CSV table of C-alpha atoms and ligand atoms in Angstrom, one decimal:
chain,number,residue,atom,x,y,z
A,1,UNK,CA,14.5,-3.7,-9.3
A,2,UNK,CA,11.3,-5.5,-9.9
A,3,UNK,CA,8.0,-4.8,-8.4
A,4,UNK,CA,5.3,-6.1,-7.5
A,5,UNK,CA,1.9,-4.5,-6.4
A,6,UNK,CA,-1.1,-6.0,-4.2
A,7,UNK,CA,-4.5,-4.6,-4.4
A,8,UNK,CA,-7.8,-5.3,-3.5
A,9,UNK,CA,-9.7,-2.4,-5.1
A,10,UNK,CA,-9.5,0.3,-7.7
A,11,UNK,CA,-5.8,0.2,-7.9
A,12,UNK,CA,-5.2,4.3,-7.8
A,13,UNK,CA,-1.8,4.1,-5.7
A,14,UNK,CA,-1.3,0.8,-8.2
A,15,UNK,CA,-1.6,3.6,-11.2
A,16,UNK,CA,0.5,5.8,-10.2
A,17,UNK,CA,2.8,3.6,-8.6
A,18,UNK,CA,3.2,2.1,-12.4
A,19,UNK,CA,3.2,5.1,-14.2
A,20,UNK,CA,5.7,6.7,-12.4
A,21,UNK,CA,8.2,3.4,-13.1
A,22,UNK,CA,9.6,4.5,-16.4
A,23,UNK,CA,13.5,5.9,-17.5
A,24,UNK,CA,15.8,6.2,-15.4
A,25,UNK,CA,13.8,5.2,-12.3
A,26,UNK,CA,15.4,2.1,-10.8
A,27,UNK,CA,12.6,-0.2,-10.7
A,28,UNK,CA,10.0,-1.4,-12.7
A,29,UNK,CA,6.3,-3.5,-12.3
A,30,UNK,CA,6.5,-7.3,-12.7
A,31,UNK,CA,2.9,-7.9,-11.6
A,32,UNK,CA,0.0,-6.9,-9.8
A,33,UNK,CA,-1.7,-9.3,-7.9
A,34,UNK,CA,-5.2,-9.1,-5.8
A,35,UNK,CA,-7.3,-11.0,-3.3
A,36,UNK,CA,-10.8,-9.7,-5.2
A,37,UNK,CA,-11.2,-11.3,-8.8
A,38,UNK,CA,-13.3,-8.2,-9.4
A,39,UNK,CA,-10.4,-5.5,-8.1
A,40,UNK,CA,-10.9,-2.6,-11.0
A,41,UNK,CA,-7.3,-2.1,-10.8
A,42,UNK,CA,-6.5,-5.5,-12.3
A,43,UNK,CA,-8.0,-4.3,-15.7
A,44,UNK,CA,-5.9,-0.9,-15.6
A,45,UNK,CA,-2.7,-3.0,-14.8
A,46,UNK,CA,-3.9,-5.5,-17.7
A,47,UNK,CA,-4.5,-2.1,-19.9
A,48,UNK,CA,-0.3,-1.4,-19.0
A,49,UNK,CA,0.4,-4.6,-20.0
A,50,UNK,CA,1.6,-5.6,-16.8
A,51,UNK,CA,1.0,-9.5,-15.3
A,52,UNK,CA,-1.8,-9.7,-13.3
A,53,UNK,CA,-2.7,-12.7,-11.2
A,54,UNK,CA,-5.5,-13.1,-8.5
A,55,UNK,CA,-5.5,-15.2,-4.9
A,56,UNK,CA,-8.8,-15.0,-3.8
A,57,UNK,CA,-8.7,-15.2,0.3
A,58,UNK,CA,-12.6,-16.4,0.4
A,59,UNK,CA,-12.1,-20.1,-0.3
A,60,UNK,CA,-9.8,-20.5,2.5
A,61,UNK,CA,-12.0,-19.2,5.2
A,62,UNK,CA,-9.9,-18.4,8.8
A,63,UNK,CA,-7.4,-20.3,7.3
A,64,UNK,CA,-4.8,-17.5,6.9
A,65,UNK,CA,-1.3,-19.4,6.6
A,66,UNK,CA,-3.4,-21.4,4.0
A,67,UNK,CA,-4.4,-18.3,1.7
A,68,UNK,CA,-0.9,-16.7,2.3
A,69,UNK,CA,0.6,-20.4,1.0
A,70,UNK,CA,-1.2,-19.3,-2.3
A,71,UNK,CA,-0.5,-15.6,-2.2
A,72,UNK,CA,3.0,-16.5,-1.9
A,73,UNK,CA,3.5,-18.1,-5.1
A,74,UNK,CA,2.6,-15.6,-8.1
A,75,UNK,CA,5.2,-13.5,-6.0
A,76,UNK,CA,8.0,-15.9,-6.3
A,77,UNK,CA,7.2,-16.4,-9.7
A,78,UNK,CA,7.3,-12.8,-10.5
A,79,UNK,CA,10.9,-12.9,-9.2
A,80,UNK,CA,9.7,-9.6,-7.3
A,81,UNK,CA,12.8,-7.8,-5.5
A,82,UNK,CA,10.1,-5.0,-3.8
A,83,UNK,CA,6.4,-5.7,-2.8
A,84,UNK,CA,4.4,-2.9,-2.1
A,85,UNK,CA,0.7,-3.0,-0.4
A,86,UNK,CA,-1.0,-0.6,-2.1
A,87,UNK,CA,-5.1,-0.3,-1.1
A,88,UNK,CA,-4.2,-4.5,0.0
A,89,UNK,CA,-7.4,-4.8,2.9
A,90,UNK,CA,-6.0,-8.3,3.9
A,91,UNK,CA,-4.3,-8.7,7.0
A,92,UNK,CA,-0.6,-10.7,6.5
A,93,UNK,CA,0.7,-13.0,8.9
A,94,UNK,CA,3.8,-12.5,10.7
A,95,UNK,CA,4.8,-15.4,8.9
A,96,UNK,CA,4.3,-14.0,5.3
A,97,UNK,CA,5.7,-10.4,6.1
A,98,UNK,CA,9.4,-12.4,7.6
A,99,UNK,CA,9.9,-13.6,4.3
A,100,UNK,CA,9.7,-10.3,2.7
A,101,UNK,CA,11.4,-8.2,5.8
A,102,UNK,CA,13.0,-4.9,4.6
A,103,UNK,CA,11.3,-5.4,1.1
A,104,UNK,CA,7.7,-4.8,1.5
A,105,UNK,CA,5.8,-1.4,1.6
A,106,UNK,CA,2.4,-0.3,2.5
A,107,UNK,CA,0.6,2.8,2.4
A,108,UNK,CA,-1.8,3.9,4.9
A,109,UNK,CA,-4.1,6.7,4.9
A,110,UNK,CA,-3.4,8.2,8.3
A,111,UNK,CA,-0.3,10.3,10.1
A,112,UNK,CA,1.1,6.6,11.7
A,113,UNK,CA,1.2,6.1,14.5
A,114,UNK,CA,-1.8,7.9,14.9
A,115,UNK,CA,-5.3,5.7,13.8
A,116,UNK,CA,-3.6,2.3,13.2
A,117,UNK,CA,-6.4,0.0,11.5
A,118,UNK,CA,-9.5,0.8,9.8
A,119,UNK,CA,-11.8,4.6,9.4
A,120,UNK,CA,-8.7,6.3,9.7
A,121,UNK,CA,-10.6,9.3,8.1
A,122,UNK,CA,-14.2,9.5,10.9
A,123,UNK,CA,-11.1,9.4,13.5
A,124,UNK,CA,-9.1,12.1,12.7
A,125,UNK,CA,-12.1,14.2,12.2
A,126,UNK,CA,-14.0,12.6,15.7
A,127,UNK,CA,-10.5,13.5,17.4
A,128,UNK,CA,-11.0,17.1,15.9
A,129,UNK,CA,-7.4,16.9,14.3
A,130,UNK,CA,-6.3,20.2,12.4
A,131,UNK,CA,-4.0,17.9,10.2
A,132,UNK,CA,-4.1,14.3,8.7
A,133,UNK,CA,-2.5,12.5,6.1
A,134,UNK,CA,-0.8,9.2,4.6
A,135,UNK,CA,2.4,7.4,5.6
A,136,UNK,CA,4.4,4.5,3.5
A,137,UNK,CA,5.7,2.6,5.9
A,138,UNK,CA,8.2,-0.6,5.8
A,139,UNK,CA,5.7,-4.0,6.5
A,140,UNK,CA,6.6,-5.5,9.9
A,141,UNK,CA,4.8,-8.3,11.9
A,142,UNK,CA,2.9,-5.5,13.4
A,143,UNK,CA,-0.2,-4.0,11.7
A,144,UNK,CA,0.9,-0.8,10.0
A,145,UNK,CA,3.8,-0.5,12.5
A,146,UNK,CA,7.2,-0.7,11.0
A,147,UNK,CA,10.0,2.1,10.0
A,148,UNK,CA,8.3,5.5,8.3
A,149,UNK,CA,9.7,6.2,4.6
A,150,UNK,CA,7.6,8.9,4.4
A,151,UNK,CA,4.3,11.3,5.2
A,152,UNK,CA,2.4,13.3,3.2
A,153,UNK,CA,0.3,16.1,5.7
A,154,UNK,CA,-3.2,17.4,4.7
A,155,UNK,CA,-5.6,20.1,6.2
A,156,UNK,CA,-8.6,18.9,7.8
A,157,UNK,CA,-11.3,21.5,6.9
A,158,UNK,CA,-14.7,23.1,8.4
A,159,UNK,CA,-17.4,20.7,7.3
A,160,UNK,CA,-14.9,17.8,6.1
A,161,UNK,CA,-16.8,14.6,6.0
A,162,UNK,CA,-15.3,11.2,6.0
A,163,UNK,CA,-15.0,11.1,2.3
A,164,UNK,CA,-13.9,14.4,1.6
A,165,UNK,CA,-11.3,14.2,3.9
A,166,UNK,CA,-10.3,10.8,2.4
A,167,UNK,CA,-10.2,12.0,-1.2
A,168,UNK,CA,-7.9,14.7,-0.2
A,169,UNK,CA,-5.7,12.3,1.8
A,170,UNK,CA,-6.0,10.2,-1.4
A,171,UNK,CA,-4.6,13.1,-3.5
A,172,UNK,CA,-1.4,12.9,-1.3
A,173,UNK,CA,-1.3,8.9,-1.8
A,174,UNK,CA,-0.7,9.6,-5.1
A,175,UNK,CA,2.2,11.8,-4.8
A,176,UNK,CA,4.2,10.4,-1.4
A,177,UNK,CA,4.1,6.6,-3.0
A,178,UNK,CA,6.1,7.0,-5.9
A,179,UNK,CA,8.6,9.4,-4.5
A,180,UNK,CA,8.9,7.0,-1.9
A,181,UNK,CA,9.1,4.0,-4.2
A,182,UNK,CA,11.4,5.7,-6.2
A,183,UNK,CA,14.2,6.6,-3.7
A,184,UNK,CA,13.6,3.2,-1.4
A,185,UNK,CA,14.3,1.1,-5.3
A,186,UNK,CA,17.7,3.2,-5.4
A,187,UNK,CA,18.4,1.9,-1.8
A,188,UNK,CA,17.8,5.2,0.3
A,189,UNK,CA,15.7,5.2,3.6
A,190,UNK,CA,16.0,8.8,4.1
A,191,UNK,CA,12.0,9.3,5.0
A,192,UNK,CA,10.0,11.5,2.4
A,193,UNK,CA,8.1,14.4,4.2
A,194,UNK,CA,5.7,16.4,1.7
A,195,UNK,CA,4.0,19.3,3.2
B,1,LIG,C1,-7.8,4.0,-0.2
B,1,LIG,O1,-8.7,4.2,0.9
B,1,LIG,C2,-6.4,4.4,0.2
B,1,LIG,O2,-6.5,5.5,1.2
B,1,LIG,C3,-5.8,3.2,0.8
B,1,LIG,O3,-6.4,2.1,0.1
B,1,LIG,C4,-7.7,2.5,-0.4
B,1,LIG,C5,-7.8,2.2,-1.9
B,1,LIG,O4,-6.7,2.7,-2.6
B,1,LIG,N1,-4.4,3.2,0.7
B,1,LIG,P1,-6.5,2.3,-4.2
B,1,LIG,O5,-7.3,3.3,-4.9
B,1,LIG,O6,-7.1,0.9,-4.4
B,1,LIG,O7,-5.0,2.4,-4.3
């Protein structure tokens, strides 16, 4: 199977996602692709020798469908079979998602459906939740809505600010993707739950 990754940022679920592609693992990276020209992760895909292209969305102003047109393309090319979101802060049409339905994967730093959207982390601890955590979830029309493949639970601690909390959620990104990635590219759904 051949994947590709969208970021926007640093790339660290992009890293381990590609590191953990190798032997017997069903899948491998055909490109990583980004809607920031200046995403760090595009050097450290680069720096695996993997294709990297970049759609930036600014050009095309409101103009979603327009951007997505673009998007589309280094995808196709790629002859992707899996894409997976992976820190991607651009909202996809419903349009864009149907044409990859049952083949797309996002990661979302919060226990879905709990804290859907943005500051997933000052809501958990606002809400004075004991636990939090990450889910990779299918990509439906829906914002971070479709069919759990898996959660990854963390502690919320005494004093946790927003970015404590998120690097330790961040920790858990790292393991729950690829395990997930790994056993959705062999054609299992069976969710992933790590303590
Ligand atoms: C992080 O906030 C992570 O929780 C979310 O996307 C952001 C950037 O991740 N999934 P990455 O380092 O670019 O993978």
């Amino acid at each position: 199977k051949k994947v590709a990754i969208l970021i926007s940022g640093g790339g660290s679920n992009m890293v381990t996602l590609v590191d953990s592609m190798t032997g017997n693992h069903p899948a491998r990276p055909c490109l990583v692709l980004s809607n920031n020209a200046d995403a760090g992760g595009l050097t450290k895909a680069a720096d695996r020798g993997i294709a990297t292209a970049v759609v930036d969305h600014r050009p095309f102003g409101k103009d979603r469908e327009a951007f997505e047109a673009e998007l589309v393309k280094p995808i196709l090319a790629s002859g992707a079979d899996i894409v997976c979101l992976a820190g991607f802060m651009r909202v996809l049409t419903a349009g864009f998602v149907s044409q990859f339905e049952g083949r797309m994967l996002n990661i979302h730093p919060s226990l879905l459906p709990k804290y859907k959207g943005l500051h997933t982390h000052a809501r958990a601890l606002e809400a004075g939740d004991a636990r939090h955590g990450c889910t990779v979830h299918e990509v439906t029309p829906l914002l971070d809505d479709g069919p759990v493949l898996g959660q990854a639970e963390v502690p919320v601690l005494p004093g946790d600010t927003p970015d404590v909390l998120a690097a330790r959620v961040l920790e858990q990104e790292h393991r729950l993707y690829p395990a997930v990635l790994e056993r959705y590219a062999a054609g299992d759904r069976t969710p992933v739950l790590l303590a």
